[in-house]
GROMACS .gro file of C-alpha atoms in nm:
model
   98
    1MET     CA    1   9.033  -0.569  11.087
    2LYS     CA    2   9.146  -0.778  10.782
    3ARG     CA    3   9.120  -1.122  10.912
    4ILE     CA    4   8.901  -1.256  11.231
    5ILE     CA    5   8.957  -1.591  11.373
    6ALA     CA    6   8.729  -1.802  11.352
    7LYS     CA    7   8.409  -1.704  11.226
    8LYS     CA    8   8.342  -2.100  11.245
    9THR     CA    9   8.288  -2.061  11.628
   10LEU     CA   10   8.028  -1.785  11.589
   11ARG     CA   11   7.825  -1.992  11.327
   12GLU     CA   12   7.845  -2.286  11.574
   13PHE     CA   13   7.697  -2.071  11.842
   14TRP     CA   14   7.432  -1.908  11.644
   15GLU     CA   15   7.322  -2.261  11.514
   16LYS     CA   16   7.255  -2.373  11.868
   17HIS     CA   17   7.096  -2.002  11.963
   18ALA     CA   18   6.917  -1.891  11.644
   19ASP     CA   19   6.826  -1.550  11.811
   20SER     CA   20   7.199  -1.445  11.837
   21GLU     CA   21   7.254  -1.500  11.460
   22GLN     CA   22   7.173  -1.202  11.317
   23TYR     CA   23   7.349  -0.969  11.615
   24LEU     CA   24   7.669  -1.192  11.547
   25LYS     CA   25   7.676  -1.154  11.181
   26THR     CA   26   7.620  -0.779  11.220
   27TRP     CA   27   7.922  -0.765  11.454
   28TYR     CA   28   8.123  -0.985  11.213
   29GLU     CA   29   8.060  -0.781  10.980
   30THR     CA   30   8.138  -0.451  11.118
   31ALA     CA   31   8.442  -0.567  11.261
   32LYS     CA   32   8.557  -0.725  10.952
   33ASN     CA   33   8.498  -0.342  10.808
   34SER     CA   34   8.670  -0.154  11.074
   35ASP     CA   35   9.034  -0.027  11.098
   36TRP     CA   36   9.040  -0.023  11.474
   37LYS     CA   37   9.372   0.078  11.594
   38SER     CA   38   9.316   0.092  11.987
   39PRO     CA   39   9.066  -0.048  12.239
   40ASN     CA   40   8.930   0.333  12.238
   41GLU     CA   41   8.830   0.307  11.865
   42VAL     CA   42   8.674  -0.021  11.959
   43LYS     CA   43   8.440   0.186  12.200
   44GLN     CA   44   8.378   0.507  12.007
   45THR     CA   45   8.184   0.213  11.771
   46TYR     CA   46   8.070  -0.020  12.061
   47ILE     CA   47   8.001   0.198  12.303
   48ASN     CA   48   7.871  -0.059  12.583
   49ALA     CA   49   8.171  -0.308  12.510
   50SER     CA   50   8.456  -0.356  12.802
   51ILE     CA   51   8.802  -0.324  12.760
   52LEU     CA   52   9.012  -0.577  12.954
   53LYS     CA   53   9.386  -0.619  12.976
   54ASP     CA   54   9.593  -0.807  12.704
   55SER     CA   55   9.411  -0.634  12.451
   56ARG     CA   56   9.095  -0.824  12.537
   57VAL     CA   57   8.720  -0.649  12.448
   58VAL     CA   58   8.397  -0.792  12.570
   59PHE     CA   59   8.088  -0.721  12.344
   60ASN     CA   60   7.757  -0.731  12.476
   61ILE     CA   61   7.568  -0.941  12.194
   62LYS     CA   62   7.139  -0.906  12.185
   63GLY     CA   63   7.126  -0.680  12.453
   64ASN     CA   64   7.354  -0.862  12.693
   65SER     CA   65   7.190  -1.222  12.666
   66TYR     CA   66   7.522  -1.300  12.529
   67ARG     CA   67   7.893  -1.231  12.613
   68LEU     CA   68   8.157  -1.202  12.311
   69ILE     CA   69   8.499  -1.203  12.385
   70VAL     CA   70   8.775  -1.103  12.140
   71LYS     CA   71   9.178  -1.037  12.180
   72PHE     CA   72   9.284  -0.788  11.918
   73ASN     CA   73   9.617  -0.752  11.735
   74TYR     CA   74   9.558  -0.374  11.637
   75GLU     CA   75   9.914  -0.367  11.462
   76ARG     CA   76   9.832  -0.670  11.207
   77GLN     CA   77   9.475  -0.601  11.210
   78TRP     CA   78   9.391  -0.940  11.357
   79ALA     CA   79   9.066  -1.023  11.590
   80PHE     CA   80   9.105  -1.365  11.769
   81ILE     CA   81   8.736  -1.489  11.890
   82LYS     CA   82   8.818  -1.629  12.261
   83PHE     CA   83   8.474  -1.688  12.379
   84ILE     CA   84   8.087  -1.641  12.302
   85GLY     CA   85   7.832  -1.762  12.554
   86THR     CA   86   7.553  -1.689  12.751
   87HIS     CA   87   7.573  -1.464  13.030
   88SER     CA   88   7.571  -1.711  13.326
   89ALA     CA   89   7.810  -1.891  13.093
   90TYR     CA   90   8.062  -1.571  13.114
   91ASP     CA   91   8.017  -1.558  13.467
   92ARG     CA   92   8.189  -1.875  13.508
   93ILE     CA   93   8.515  -1.821  13.297
   94ASN     CA   94   8.753  -1.586  13.342
   95ALA     CA   95   8.750  -1.313  13.077
   96ASP     CA   96   9.135  -1.247  13.117
   97THR     CA   97   9.260  -1.578  13.066
   98ILE     CA   98   9.033  -1.764  12.859
   0.00000   0.00000   0.00000
């Protein structure tokens, strides 16, 4: 991905949840250095990722302690961070519309 919007969201999260920092940094670097063209290519890297409609993917962070929702524009190679939160916070939102 050429562009990931917004790393600040990840940073603010790991400042509150220090145990997620290394996992989120690893995800960020992996995504930034990937050239994913489809959800299936994301799944090849992250086998436990869940593919949603509207180019959204849910990533399990730190053994599913946290959930990260990202909306991709594969053509432009952009990734938009839509949500990062605990598993219980994830259960309270609509992953398809957040």
